[in-house]
Each structure stands twice: as structure tokens, then as C-alpha cells.
Coordinates of C-alpha atoms in Angstrom, one line a residue:
M86 CA -15.9 70.3 -147.0
L87 CA -13.3 69.1 -144.6
T88 CA -9.8 69.7 -146.4
E89 CA -7.5 69.0 -143.4
L90 CA -7.5 67.3 -140.2
R91 CA -4.6 68.0 -137.8
I92 CA -4.0 66.1 -134.8
K93 CA -1.3 66.6 -132.0
N94 CA -0.5 64.4 -129.0
F95 CA -3.9 62.3 -129.0
A96 CA -3.8 59.0 -127.9
I97 CA -0.8 57.2 -129.7
I98 CA -0.6 60.0 -132.5
E99 CA 2.2 62.5 -132.0
S100 CA 1.6 64.7 -134.9
L101 CA -0.6 64.1 -138.0
S102 CA -1.8 65.9 -140.8
L103 CA -4.8 64.2 -142.7
P104 CA -5.3 65.8 -146.2
L105 CA -8.9 65.0 -147.7
E106 CA -10.2 66.0 -151.1
R107 CA -13.8 66.3 -152.7
G108 CA -15.5 63.1 -153.5
F109 CA -15.0 59.8 -152.0
N110 CA -12.1 59.6 -149.5
V111 CA -11.3 56.3 -147.8
L112 CA -8.9 55.6 -145.0
S113 CA -7.5 51.9 -144.4
G114 CA -4.8 50.2 -142.5
E115 CA -4.2 47.3 -140.2
T116 CA -6.3 46.6 -137.3
G117 CA -4.9 48.8 -134.3
A118 CA -3.2 51.1 -136.7
G119 CA -5.1 54.0 -135.4
K120 CA -8.0 54.6 -137.7
S121 CA -10.5 54.6 -134.8
I122 CA -8.4 57.2 -133.1
I123 CA -8.6 59.4 -136.0
V124 CA -12.3 59.2 -135.9
G125 CA -12.3 59.8 -132.1
A126 CA -10.3 62.9 -132.7
L127 CA -12.7 64.0 -135.3
S128 CA -15.5 63.3 -132.7
L129 CA -13.7 65.6 -130.1
L130 CA -13.4 68.4 -132.7
L131 CA -17.2 68.2 -133.2
G132 CA -18.0 68.6 -129.6
E133 CA -17.9 65.2 -128.0
R134 CA -17.0 64.9 -124.3
A135 CA -13.2 65.3 -123.6
S136 CA -11.0 63.5 -121.2
A137 CA -7.4 64.0 -120.0
D138 CA -6.9 60.1 -120.8
L139 CA -7.0 61.1 -124.5
I140 CA -3.4 62.9 -124.2
R141 CA -0.4 60.9 -125.5
T142 CA 1.9 59.8 -122.9
G143 CA 4.4 62.3 -122.0
A144 CA 2.5 65.2 -123.4
D145 CA 0.7 68.1 -121.4
R146 CA -2.1 68.9 -123.9
A147 CA -3.7 67.3 -127.0
T148 CA -5.1 69.4 -129.9
V149 CA -7.3 68.6 -132.8
E150 CA -7.8 71.2 -135.6
G151 CA -10.1 70.9 -138.8
V152 CA -10.0 73.1 -141.8
F153 CA -13.2 73.4 -143.6
D154 CA -13.9 74.9 -146.9
I155 CA -17.3 76.6 -147.1
T156 CA -17.0 78.5 -150.5
D157 CA -20.4 76.9 -151.5
R158 CA -22.0 77.1 -148.0
K159 CA -23.3 80.6 -147.6
E160 CA -25.7 79.4 -144.8
I161 CA -22.7 78.4 -142.6
A162 CA -21.1 81.7 -143.0
S163 CA -24.4 83.3 -141.9
L164 CA -24.4 81.1 -138.8
L165 CA -21.0 82.2 -137.9
D166 CA -21.8 85.7 -138.4
E167 CA -25.0 85.5 -136.3
R168 CA -22.5 84.0 -133.4
G169 CA -20.1 86.9 -133.8
I170 CA -17.5 84.9 -135.4
D171 CA -15.4 86.3 -138.4
A172 CA -16.3 84.4 -141.5
D173 CA -14.9 86.5 -144.2
E174 CA -12.6 84.0 -145.6
P175 CA -13.9 80.7 -147.4
L176 CA -12.2 78.8 -144.8
V177 CA -13.4 77.9 -141.4
V178 CA -11.0 76.5 -138.7
L179 CA -12.2 74.5 -135.7
K180 CA -9.7 73.6 -132.9
R181 CA -10.2 71.9 -129.6
E182 CA -7.6 71.4 -126.9
V183 CA -7.6 69.1 -123.8
A184 CA -4.9 69.8 -121.1
A185 CA -3.7 67.3 -118.6
S186 CA -5.8 68.9 -115.9
G187 CA -9.0 67.9 -117.8
R188 CA -9.7 71.4 -118.7
T189 CA -10.8 71.9 -122.4
R190 CA -10.8 75.0 -124.8
A191 CA -12.5 75.6 -128.2
W192 CA -11.9 78.1 -130.9
V193 CA -13.6 78.9 -134.3
N194 CA -11.5 81.0 -136.7
G195 CA -9.4 82.1 -133.6
S196 CA -12.4 83.2 -131.6
T197 CA -12.9 81.3 -128.2
V198 CA -16.1 79.5 -128.1
S199 CA -17.9 77.0 -125.8
A200 CA -17.9 73.1 -126.5
T201 CA -21.8 73.6 -127.1
L202 CA -21.2 76.2 -129.7
L203 CA -18.5 74.3 -131.3
A204 CA -20.8 71.3 -131.5
E205 CA -23.7 73.4 -132.9
I206 CA -21.2 74.8 -135.6
G207 CA -19.8 71.3 -136.1
K208 CA -23.0 69.6 -136.9
H209 CA -23.7 71.9 -139.8
L210 CA -20.2 70.7 -141.2
V211 CA -19.8 67.1 -140.6
N212 CA -22.2 64.3 -140.1
L213 CA -20.4 61.3 -138.4
H214 CA -22.1 57.9 -138.9
G215 CA -20.7 55.0 -136.9
Q216 CA -21.9 51.7 -135.7
H217 CA -23.5 53.5 -132.8
E218 CA -25.5 55.5 -135.1
A219 CA -26.7 52.4 -136.8
Q220 CA -27.9 50.9 -133.4
M221 CA -29.8 54.2 -132.8
L222 CA -31.8 53.3 -136.1
L223 CA -33.7 50.9 -133.7
D224 CA -34.8 53.7 -131.6
A225 CA -38.3 55.0 -131.9
E226 CA -37.3 58.7 -131.7
S227 CA -34.6 58.3 -134.3
Q228 CA -36.9 56.7 -136.8
R229 CA -39.4 59.6 -136.3
R230 CA -36.7 62.2 -136.7
I231 CA -35.6 60.5 -140.0
L232 CA -39.2 60.3 -141.4
D233 CA -39.7 63.9 -140.5
A234 CA -36.5 65.0 -142.1
F235 CA -37.5 63.2 -145.4
A236 CA -41.1 64.6 -145.4
G237 CA -39.5 68.3 -144.7
A238 CA -41.8 68.3 -141.7
A239 CA -39.5 69.6 -139.0
D240 CA -41.2 72.9 -138.7
V241 CA -44.6 71.2 -138.6
A242 CA -43.3 68.6 -135.9
A243 CA -42.0 71.6 -133.8
Q244 CA -45.4 73.6 -134.1
T245 CA -47.2 70.3 -133.1
H246 CA -44.8 70.1 -130.1
A247 CA -45.5 73.8 -129.1
A248 CA -49.4 73.3 -129.5
Y249 CA -49.0 70.4 -127.2
D250 CA -47.1 72.1 -124.6
D251 CA -49.8 74.9 -124.7
L252 CA -52.7 72.5 -124.2
A253 CA -50.9 70.7 -121.5
A254 CA -50.2 74.1 -119.5
V255 CA -53.7 75.0 -119.8
R256 CA -54.8 71.7 -118.4
R257 CA -52.4 72.0 -115.8
D258 CA -54.0 75.4 -114.9
I259 CA -57.4 73.8 -115.0
A260 CA -56.4 71.0 -112.7
D261 CA -54.8 73.4 -110.2
L262 CA -57.8 75.6 -110.2
R263 CA -60.2 72.6 -109.5
R264 CA -57.9 71.4 -106.9
R265 CA -57.7 74.6 -105.1
K266 CA -61.6 75.2 -105.5
A267 CA -62.3 71.8 -103.9
E268 CA -59.9 72.3 -101.0
A269 CA -61.6 75.8 -100.5
E270 CA -65.1 74.3 -100.3
R271 CA -64.0 71.6 -98.1
R272 CA -62.6 74.2 -95.7
A273 CA -65.2 77.0 -96.3
D274 CA -66.6 77.0 -92.8
Y275 CA -63.2 77.2 -91.1
L276 CA -62.2 80.0 -93.7
R277 CA -65.3 81.9 -92.9
H278 CA -64.7 81.7 -89.3
V279 CA -61.1 82.9 -89.7
A280 CA -61.9 85.7 -92.2
K281 CA -64.7 86.9 -89.8
E282 CA -62.6 86.9 -86.8
I283 CA -59.7 89.0 -88.5
E284 CA -61.9 91.2 -90.3
E285 CA -64.0 92.1 -87.1
A286 CA -60.8 92.9 -85.2
R287 CA -60.1 95.8 -87.5
L288 CA -56.6 95.5 -87.3
V289 CA -54.3 98.6 -87.7
E290 CA -50.6 98.4 -88.5
G291 CA -48.5 99.4 -85.6
E292 CA -51.3 99.1 -83.1
D293 CA -49.9 96.6 -80.8
T294 CA -47.0 98.9 -80.1
R295 CA -49.1 101.9 -79.3
L296 CA -51.3 99.8 -77.0
E297 CA -48.4 98.6 -75.2
E298 CA -47.1 102.2 -74.5
E299 CA -50.6 103.5 -73.5
A300 CA -51.1 100.6 -71.1
R301 CA -47.7 101.2 -69.4
R302 CA -48.7 105.0 -68.9
L303 CA -52.3 104.1 -67.3
E304 CA -50.9 101.4 -65.2
N305 CA -48.3 103.8 -63.7
A306 CA -50.3 107.1 -63.8
E307 CA -50.0 108.0 -60.2
E308 CA -46.4 107.5 -60.0
L309 CA -45.7 109.5 -63.0
R310 CA -48.0 112.5 -61.8
A311 CA -46.0 112.6 -58.8
L312 CA -42.7 112.4 -60.3
A313 CA -43.6 115.2 -62.9
S314 CA -45.1 117.4 -59.8
G315 CA -42.0 116.9 -57.6
I316 CA -39.5 117.8 -60.3
A317 CA -41.5 120.8 -61.3
S318 CA -41.7 122.3 -57.7
A319 CA -37.9 121.6 -57.4
I320 CA -37.4 123.7 -60.3
D321 CA -39.9 126.5 -59.9
G322 CA -41.6 126.2 -56.4
D323 CA -40.8 127.6 -52.9
D324 CA -37.7 129.5 -51.6
E325 CA -35.7 126.3 -52.1
A326 CA -36.6 125.9 -55.6
V327 CA -33.7 126.0 -58.2
L328 CA -35.0 129.2 -60.1
T329 CA -35.2 131.2 -56.8
I330 CA -31.6 130.1 -55.9
L331 CA -30.4 131.1 -59.6
G332 CA -32.0 134.6 -58.9
G333 CA -29.1 135.1 -56.4
V334 CA -26.6 133.7 -58.7
E335 CA -27.6 136.3 -61.4
R336 CA -26.7 139.2 -58.9
Q337 CA -23.4 137.7 -58.3
L338 CA -22.8 137.3 -62.0
S339 CA -23.5 140.9 -62.6
T340 CA -21.0 142.0 -59.9
I341 CA -18.2 139.8 -61.6
Q342 CA -18.9 141.3 -65.0
R343 CA -18.8 144.8 -63.8
I344 CA -15.2 144.2 -62.4
D345 CA -14.2 142.1 -65.5
P346 CA -16.3 143.0 -68.6
T347 CA -14.6 140.2 -70.5
L348 CA -16.9 137.8 -68.8
A349 CA -20.0 139.1 -70.5
R350 CA -20.4 135.9 -72.3
L351 CA -21.2 134.1 -68.8
Q352 CA -24.5 136.0 -68.9
E353 CA -25.5 134.3 -72.1
I354 CA -24.8 130.8 -70.8
Y355 CA -26.8 131.8 -67.6
D356 CA -29.9 133.0 -69.4
A357 CA -29.9 129.9 -71.5
A358 CA -29.7 127.8 -68.5
Y359 CA -32.4 129.7 -66.6
Y360 CA -34.9 129.8 -69.6
N361 CA -34.4 126.0 -70.3
L362 CA -35.2 125.2 -66.6
E363 CA -38.2 127.3 -67.0
A364 CA -39.4 125.7 -70.1
L365 CA -38.7 122.2 -68.4
A366 CA -40.8 123.1 -65.3
R367 CA -43.8 124.1 -67.8
E368 CA -43.4 120.9 -69.7
L369 CA -43.5 118.8 -66.4
E370 CA -46.7 120.7 -65.3
E371 CA -48.5 120.3 -68.7
Y372 CA -47.5 116.5 -68.5
E373 CA -48.7 116.1 -64.9
S374 CA -52.1 117.7 -66.1
S375 CA -52.3 115.3 -69.3
I376 CA -52.1 112.2 -67.2
D377 CA -55.5 110.8 -66.4
L378 CA -56.3 108.3 -63.8
D379 CA -58.7 106.4 -66.0
P380 CA -59.3 102.7 -64.8
A381 CA -62.0 102.4 -67.5
R382 CA -59.6 103.2 -70.4
L383 CA -57.0 100.8 -68.9
D384 CA -59.7 98.0 -69.0
E385 CA -60.4 98.8 -72.6
V386 CA -56.6 98.7 -73.4
R387 CA -56.0 95.5 -71.6
A388 CA -59.0 93.9 -73.5
R389 CA -57.7 95.0 -76.9
R390 CA -54.2 93.7 -76.1
D391 CA -55.6 90.4 -75.1
L392 CA -57.5 90.2 -78.4
L393 CA -54.4 91.0 -80.4
F394 CA -52.4 88.4 -78.4
R395 CA -54.9 85.8 -79.2
L396 CA -55.0 86.6 -82.9
T397 CA -51.1 86.4 -83.2
K398 CA -51.2 83.1 -81.3
K399 CA -53.6 81.7 -83.8
Y400 CA -52.7 83.2 -87.2
G401 CA -49.2 84.6 -87.1
A402 CA -46.3 85.8 -85.1
T403 CA -46.9 89.4 -85.7
L404 CA -49.8 91.6 -86.5
A405 CA -48.6 91.9 -90.1
E406 CA -48.8 88.3 -90.4
V407 CA -52.3 88.1 -89.0
V408 CA -53.3 90.6 -91.6
E409 CA -51.7 88.7 -94.4
T410 CA -53.4 85.4 -93.1
G411 CA -56.8 87.4 -93.4
R412 CA -56.0 88.5 -97.0
R413 CA -55.1 84.9 -98.1
T414 CA -58.2 83.4 -96.2
R415 CA -60.5 85.9 -98.0
E416 CA -58.8 85.3 -101.4
E417 CA -59.4 81.5 -100.9
L418 CA -63.0 82.1 -100.0
D419 CA -63.6 84.2 -103.0
L420 CA -62.2 81.3 -105.0
V421 CA -65.2 79.3 -104.1
D422 CA -67.3 82.1 -105.9
S423 CA -65.2 83.0 -108.6
A424 CA -63.6 79.6 -109.7
G425 CA -66.6 79.0 -111.9
L426 CA -66.0 81.9 -114.1
D427 CA -62.4 81.3 -114.1
L428 CA -62.8 77.6 -115.2
R429 CA -65.1 78.6 -117.9
Q430 CA -62.5 80.8 -119.2
L431 CA -59.8 78.3 -118.9
E432 CA -62.0 75.6 -120.5
A433 CA -62.5 78.1 -123.6
R434 CA -58.7 78.4 -123.8
E435 CA -58.5 74.6 -123.7
R436 CA -60.7 74.0 -126.5
E437 CA -58.9 76.6 -128.6
A438 CA -55.5 74.9 -127.7
K439 CA -56.8 71.4 -128.4
A440 CA -58.2 72.8 -132.0
R441 CA -54.8 74.2 -132.7
L442 CA -53.1 70.9 -131.5
D443 CA -55.7 68.9 -133.5
E444 CA -54.9 71.0 -136.7
R445 CA -51.1 70.8 -136.4
A446 CA -51.0 67.1 -135.6
A447 CA -53.5 66.4 -138.6
A448 CA -51.1 68.3 -141.0
L449 CA -48.1 66.5 -139.5
T450 CA -49.7 63.0 -140.1
E451 CA -50.6 63.9 -143.6
M452 CA -47.1 64.8 -144.4
R453 CA -45.7 61.8 -142.6
R454 CA -48.3 59.6 -144.4
A455 CA -47.3 60.8 -147.9
A456 CA -43.5 60.7 -146.8
A457 CA -43.7 57.1 -145.5
E458 CA -45.0 55.8 -148.8
R459 CA -42.1 57.8 -150.6
L460 CA -39.4 56.8 -148.2
G461 CA -40.4 53.2 -148.5
A462 CA -40.2 53.3 -152.2
S463 CA -36.9 55.1 -152.2
V464 CA -35.2 52.6 -149.9
D465 CA -36.7 49.7 -152.0
Q466 CA -34.9 51.0 -155.0
V467 CA -31.5 51.3 -153.1
L468 CA -31.6 48.1 -151.3
P469 CA -30.7 45.9 -154.4
D470 CA -27.6 48.1 -154.8
L471 CA -26.7 47.2 -151.3
G472 CA -26.8 43.4 -151.7
M473 CA -30.5 43.0 -150.7
P474 CA -32.3 42.3 -154.0
D475 CA -35.3 41.0 -152.1
G476 CA -35.5 43.5 -149.5
H477 CA -38.6 45.5 -148.8
F478 CA -38.7 48.5 -146.5
S479 CA -41.8 50.3 -145.1
V480 CA -42.8 52.8 -142.4
R481 CA -45.9 52.0 -140.4
L482 CA -47.9 54.8 -138.8
S483 CA -49.9 53.5 -135.8
P484 CA -52.5 56.1 -134.5
N485 CA -52.2 57.0 -130.7
A486 CA -55.3 57.0 -128.6
E487 CA -54.5 60.5 -127.9
I488 CA -52.2 63.1 -129.6
S489 CA -48.8 63.2 -127.9
L490 CA -45.9 65.6 -127.7
Y491 CA -44.6 64.0 -131.0
G492 CA -48.0 63.8 -133.0
A493 CA -51.0 61.5 -133.4
E494 CA -49.1 58.5 -134.3
E495 CA -46.1 56.2 -133.4
I496 CA -43.6 55.6 -136.3
E497 CA -42.0 52.2 -136.9
F498 CA -39.6 51.0 -139.4
R499 CA -40.2 47.4 -140.8
V500 CA -38.4 45.3 -143.1
S501 CA -38.5 42.0 -145.1
L502 CA -35.1 41.2 -146.2
N503 CA -35.7 37.7 -147.6
V504 CA -38.2 36.4 -150.0
G505 CA -41.4 34.8 -148.4
H506 CA -40.8 36.7 -145.0
E507 CA -43.4 39.0 -143.8
E508 CA -42.5 42.4 -142.6
R509 CA -41.3 42.9 -139.1
P510 CA -39.9 45.6 -137.0
L511 CA -36.5 46.5 -138.1
S512 CA -35.1 45.9 -134.4
R513 CA -36.3 42.2 -134.8
V514 CA -35.1 41.4 -138.2
A515 CA -31.9 43.0 -139.2
S516 CA -28.4 41.7 -138.3
G517 CA -25.4 44.1 -137.6
G518 CA -24.4 44.1 -141.3
E519 CA -28.0 44.6 -142.6
L520 CA -28.6 47.3 -140.2
S521 CA -25.6 49.2 -141.5
R522 CA -26.7 48.6 -145.0
V523 CA -30.2 49.9 -144.2
M524 CA -28.8 53.0 -142.5
L525 CA -26.6 53.5 -145.5
A526 CA -29.5 53.3 -147.8
L527 CA -31.3 56.0 -145.7
K528 CA -28.2 58.2 -145.6
T529 CA -28.0 57.8 -149.4
I530 CA -31.7 59.1 -149.8
L531 CA -31.5 61.7 -147.2
A532 CA -28.3 63.0 -148.5
R533 CA -30.3 64.7 -151.3
L534 CA -32.1 66.7 -148.7
D535 CA -29.1 67.0 -146.1
H536 CA -27.1 70.2 -146.3
V537 CA -24.3 68.9 -144.2
P538 CA -21.3 69.1 -146.7
T539 CA -19.2 66.1 -145.2
L540 CA -20.4 62.6 -144.3
V541 CA -18.3 60.5 -142.3
F542 CA -18.8 56.6 -142.2
D543 CA -16.8 54.6 -139.6
E544 CA -16.8 51.0 -140.3
V545 CA -20.2 51.1 -142.3
D546 CA -18.8 47.6 -143.7
A547 CA -19.2 45.6 -140.5
G548 CA -20.6 42.2 -141.3
I549 CA -20.6 42.5 -144.9
G550 CA -17.9 41.5 -147.7
G551 CA -17.7 40.0 -151.1
R552 CA -20.0 41.5 -153.9
V553 CA -22.1 43.2 -151.2
G554 CA -19.2 45.3 -150.2
L555 CA -18.5 46.2 -153.8
M556 CA -22.2 47.4 -154.1
V557 CA -21.8 49.4 -150.6
G558 CA -18.7 51.1 -152.2
E559 CA -20.6 52.0 -155.4
T560 CA -23.3 53.4 -153.4
M561 CA -20.9 55.5 -151.3
R562 CA -19.2 56.8 -154.5
R563 CA -22.5 57.9 -155.9
V564 CA -23.5 59.7 -152.7
A565 CA -19.9 61.5 -153.1
A566 CA -21.2 63.2 -156.2
H567 CA -23.3 65.4 -153.8
H568 CA -21.2 65.4 -150.5
Q569 CA -17.7 64.9 -149.5
V570 CA -17.6 61.3 -148.2
F571 CA -14.9 60.1 -145.7
A572 CA -15.1 56.3 -144.8
I573 CA -12.9 54.0 -142.6
T574 CA -12.9 50.6 -143.9
H575 CA -11.4 47.2 -143.9
L576 CA -13.0 46.1 -147.2
P577 CA -10.9 46.2 -150.4
Q578 CA -14.2 46.5 -152.4
I579 CA -15.1 49.7 -150.7
A580 CA -11.4 51.0 -150.4
A581 CA -11.3 50.5 -154.5
R582 CA -14.2 52.8 -155.1
A583 CA -12.8 55.8 -153.5
H584 CA -11.5 58.8 -155.2
H585 CA -8.8 59.3 -152.7
H586 CA -7.1 56.6 -150.6
I587 CA -5.2 57.3 -147.3
L588 CA -3.4 54.7 -145.4
V589 CA -2.7 54.9 -141.6
A590 CA 0.1 52.9 -140.1
K591 CA 1.8 52.6 -136.8
G592 CA 5.5 53.7 -136.4
A593 CA 7.8 54.7 -133.5
R594 CA 9.4 58.0 -132.7
G595 CA 11.7 58.3 -129.8
G596 CA 10.8 54.7 -128.7
V597 CA 7.2 55.8 -128.3
T598 CA 4.5 54.2 -130.8
T599 CA 2.8 56.7 -133.1
A600 CA 0.5 56.6 -136.1
D601 CA 1.2 58.2 -139.6
V602 CA -0.9 58.6 -142.6
T603 CA 0.2 58.4 -146.3
V604 CA -1.8 59.3 -149.3
L605 CA -1.8 56.5 -151.7
T606 CA -1.5 56.5 -155.6
G607 CA -0.5 54.3 -158.4
P608 CA 1.5 51.3 -157.2
D609 CA 1.4 52.1 -153.6
R610 CA -2.6 51.9 -153.8
V611 CA -2.4 48.8 -155.7
S612 CA -0.3 47.2 -152.9
E613 CA -2.6 48.4 -150.1
V614 CA -5.8 46.9 -151.8
A615 CA -3.8 43.6 -152.4
R616 CA -3.1 43.6 -148.8
M617 CA -6.9 44.0 -148.0
L618 CA -7.7 41.3 -150.2
G619 CA -5.9 39.1 -148.0
G620 CA -3.2 37.8 -150.1
D621 CA 0.4 38.6 -150.5
P622 CA 0.7 42.2 -151.6
E623 CA 3.7 41.6 -153.7
S624 CA 2.4 38.6 -155.6
D625 CA 1.2 39.1 -159.3
V626 CA -2.2 37.5 -158.6
S627 CA -3.1 39.8 -155.6
R628 CA -1.8 42.9 -157.4
A629 CA -3.8 41.9 -160.7
H630 CA -7.0 41.4 -158.5
A631 CA -6.3 44.8 -156.8
R632 CA -5.7 46.5 -160.2
E633 CA -9.0 45.1 -161.5
L634 CA -10.9 46.4 -158.7
L635 CA -9.3 49.9 -159.0
E636 CA -10.1 49.9 -162.8
S637 CA -13.7 48.6 -162.5
A638 CA -14.2 51.6 -160.1
A639 CA -12.8 54.1 -162.4
A640 CA -14.2 52.7 -165.7
P641 CA -17.9 54.0 -165.4
E642 CA -16.6 57.4 -164.9
L643 CA -13.9 57.2 -167.7
A644 CA -16.8 55.9 -170.1
A645 CA -18.8 58.8 -169.2
A646 CA -16.0 61.2 -169.9
G647 CA -15.3 59.3 -173.2
L648 CA -12.0 58.3 -172.1
A649 CA -12.4 54.4 -171.8
G650 CA -10.8 53.3 -174.8
N651 CA -9.4 50.0 -176.0
G652 CA -6.0 50.8 -174.4
A653 CA -7.4 51.1 -171.3
R654 CA -9.3 47.8 -171.5
A655 CA -6.2 46.1 -172.9
Q656 CA -4.1 46.6 -169.9
R657 CA -6.0 44.1 -167.9
P658 CA -4.8 40.9 -169.7
A659 CA -1.2 42.2 -169.8
R660 CA -1.1 42.6 -165.9
R661 CA -2.6 39.2 -165.3
K662 CA 0.3 37.7 -167.2
R663 CA 2.7 39.0 -164.8

């Protein structure tokens, strides 16, 4: 449960610590005192979108911190442990900060977390019900979610969802294969032409480069032979050749070495140069011999180059792209022949997926049908306690033509809130106050199944008053036997039913408006309930009425505890005589 809510520099609040207890907690105060701001701060703590506009004037950041006791909630401790957050203590502390720059930060037990994780943890700790949530009750998705929660069908609904996705994926594959097969059949003649042309060319990777080099040699064969022959002759030919001249150089070099033996290394250099020139001459002679003057081969090379050029113009900028085009074309052609088998396999998978979906949806329908009857009967039992004695609630299941993502039927909440009126959709019948009470009835019933420890009701009293407000207060007090309940209210009938009463009031610090809270007990609580009744909180009549409201709330519990004796009842007349 939420034991303390700390708010700092949020809207008009400078610094506030809101203590909460087990049972039914209520927050009251004048209009504009800051009650909604406190709910807004709690919403921020639970992961709602943050804005720098929330920061109090003159402050650089706003913080909201909540302390939760999870002593009896081992599943929450397990959730924190799974997320790598220390949860050894029975307390969990959530914190959210908004800086003036708009940047937000969040912590759980001192560990930095994302806003998404904060919200995930928060939804296991607090269920916040405001006027917006009551309006959501009109939404078909919300109605379906409520029925599935009551039926305990969340897992089966998720399985139905997954089975539908599987079937939809197979059907997309079938549609895609049929489309590609039809396209391939339509283009079959063209595809065959392309595949045949590319395959008959028998393309070899890198062939275009090699042909280019060979063509250049064949086209310049005579010049290449002449150049090779001329160089070879200049090196090792007649008396003017380089090697002949070098013979004389060797004799002179020998003479130098006899005179100066330190120049022996020059002989090595000379020998290397002479042998390299000899090798160069041999290479050139062999190269000259290898060059053929072959006009026929040149024609073949040119023809092959022309073929490759035409293919690259038609099917790809490079030879590799042409080869890839041929592969894809053959694959598309093969589809015409193989698609039949592939389709049969996919259709078999489709039948299996459809059978699974039918099975899951049928199980979900059965759970929903049984739960719809139970939910209707359960709400009908609660409605008289909420001031609607003639109210009747039902859940209609309307079969779909085909099973959808959410099952085989549409779900609609229907009500008849007055005698002699036929049932109609909730969205067409209920006023704002009636809608809030229907939502409270559903919350009362679902609270038996709901494991969220804290329920927060923001102005659930909208549109009601008098005896109905008293009945709503009694209902919330009963819910508080199993959950911590925290309600923001303007009705004295509801406030008087609370176990713990907190007052929020405006004040001023340093010339700037702020909001403060006070826990009310004894005479102070009597004064606040008297104010809420609309009279003079200091008058005897108003205070007597306030005491009566407070005592009537406590009387059943005192009687159950064997404490409601004559003395307790005798106090009422004495107080009225003041």
C-alpha cells in the first residue's frame, strides 16, 4: 500500500508530505485548494508524461516520491528482482524528477530506471480511477478487457491473439506467392527469352576484362613484335649492341681492380647488370615469338565483346549484374512450376492455423459467455447500494462474421437504469454520475480479483449527492476491506465514511501560494464535514449533522466489534441540544 506521498515544487505545492493508512483514505478541501494537483503528482509518479510547466514558479526542478509497503505482496518483490532492483526491504520507493529543461529522471529504490519501467512497476502498485477512466468504460476495447479480466481469460485472449497473428501471417504468404506466381505466368515468355539468352552466353566472371586485354594485343600485334625485336637487338645484336659494348667495359673494370683491389664490389654490380640485360633480351625474344598475327582470333574476340556489351546494356551495368539477372529470372520461372507444391504446403499450414484459432476462440467465447452472466448478476447486486435500485446491467456478446484479433464476438455493456426502460448500450443511457457509479460497481467486483494493493478514485462523486453519495461511500468503505482506497471527494457523505480524513488547503510562503495537508481527527474532522455539508462549520446544527454522519459510518464496525453500547448511542441527543 501507499504509505506516504512526498511532493516538492510541483505546480503550486512547495513541499508536502501526504501520509496514508490502510483502509479508506479521503482527501477533501475547497475547490482549487490543490486536490487535483496531488492526483496529478501521483499520476506523474506512475509514469504519466512530464512537462517543465509542472515546476513551481521560481524552482529549477519538481520531484514526486512515493513510499509503498509491499510486505504482503511477494509478487511485486519478485517483479523488482527480475528487473535487477533491490527489494530486500518491505518498502519500495518510487521517485520521479522533472527539470526546468524538460528532462526527466526516475528511480526505484535508488536505482535509476526508465519512465517505461517506472510505469510498469507503478501499475502493479496503484490503480488510479478518474473521470477519464469512467469515460473509457464506453470504449469497446475497455469493455472487452474488463470482461476478460473478470473471466480470468487474459491468457486465453492472448493465445487467441497469437493464433490470429499466425493465421494472418500464413495468409499473407499465400497471397504473396499467388501474386508472384501470377506475375511470373504473365511474363513467362519474356522470362524464358531472358534466361535463354543469358544462359547460352555462358558468362565467366572477369571475362570482359580478359577479352579487352586480348583484343588490344591482337589489334597491335605488328607494333608489339617490332618493338620487342628492336629492343632485343639493341641489347644483344650486332657490334653496336649494349652487351658487346659492355664486354669492353669489363676489361677496363678488371684493370681498375688490379690497381685498387678495394673496388672488387664493382664487379658484382657489373655482373648483375650484364645478366639482367641478357635476361631482358631473352624475355623480349620469347614475347616476340608468342605474338600471333591472327585476324580470325581477333574477329572472335570482337564478336564476344559485342555480345557482352549487348547483355550489359539490357540486363545490368556489369557482367556480375547480368549473371544475377539470369539467376533471378530462372528463379522466377521455376516459381511457375514449383508454386503449386509450395501453395499446397502453405494451404495445409493455413488449415492448421485456422483450426488452432477456432479452438482458442471457442474456448474464449465459452469463458466470456459464462463470465458475462456472472458479471451481470454481480453488478445487479451492487447497483442498489449505489442508489440505482432498479438498475440492471448485462453484457451482450454479438458473434462476428469472422474471428478477429480479439475473438469471435464483439462485447457490449448494456444497462437499464430505470423501471420500464429496455436495455441499451451503456454509452447511450448513462449520465456522468451514473457512469461513475457503474464504473465503481465494476471496480468493486473486480477488486476481488485485482491484486493491485492501492485504488485511487478522483472525483468519483461527480453528478451524485444525498443518499446516493452515502451509499457510494459505504461501497468504497467495503472495498477498503481488501484494498487501500484513496478518494478525492467533495461529498460529506463519502468523506464521513473514510477511516482516515486528510484536508488540503491553500496557504502562502514567502508571498507565493502553496498547498498544505492536515490529517483530521476529532473536532477538526467534524468541522470539515460540517463545511462540506454547506452550512456554517461552527454552528451547532451543522456540527451535529456532521457528527451523525461520522458516527453512522463507524456504528456498523463498532457493533461488529461489540463496542456499540448505550453510551455511544446516547451521545447523539446530547450533541443535538447544543
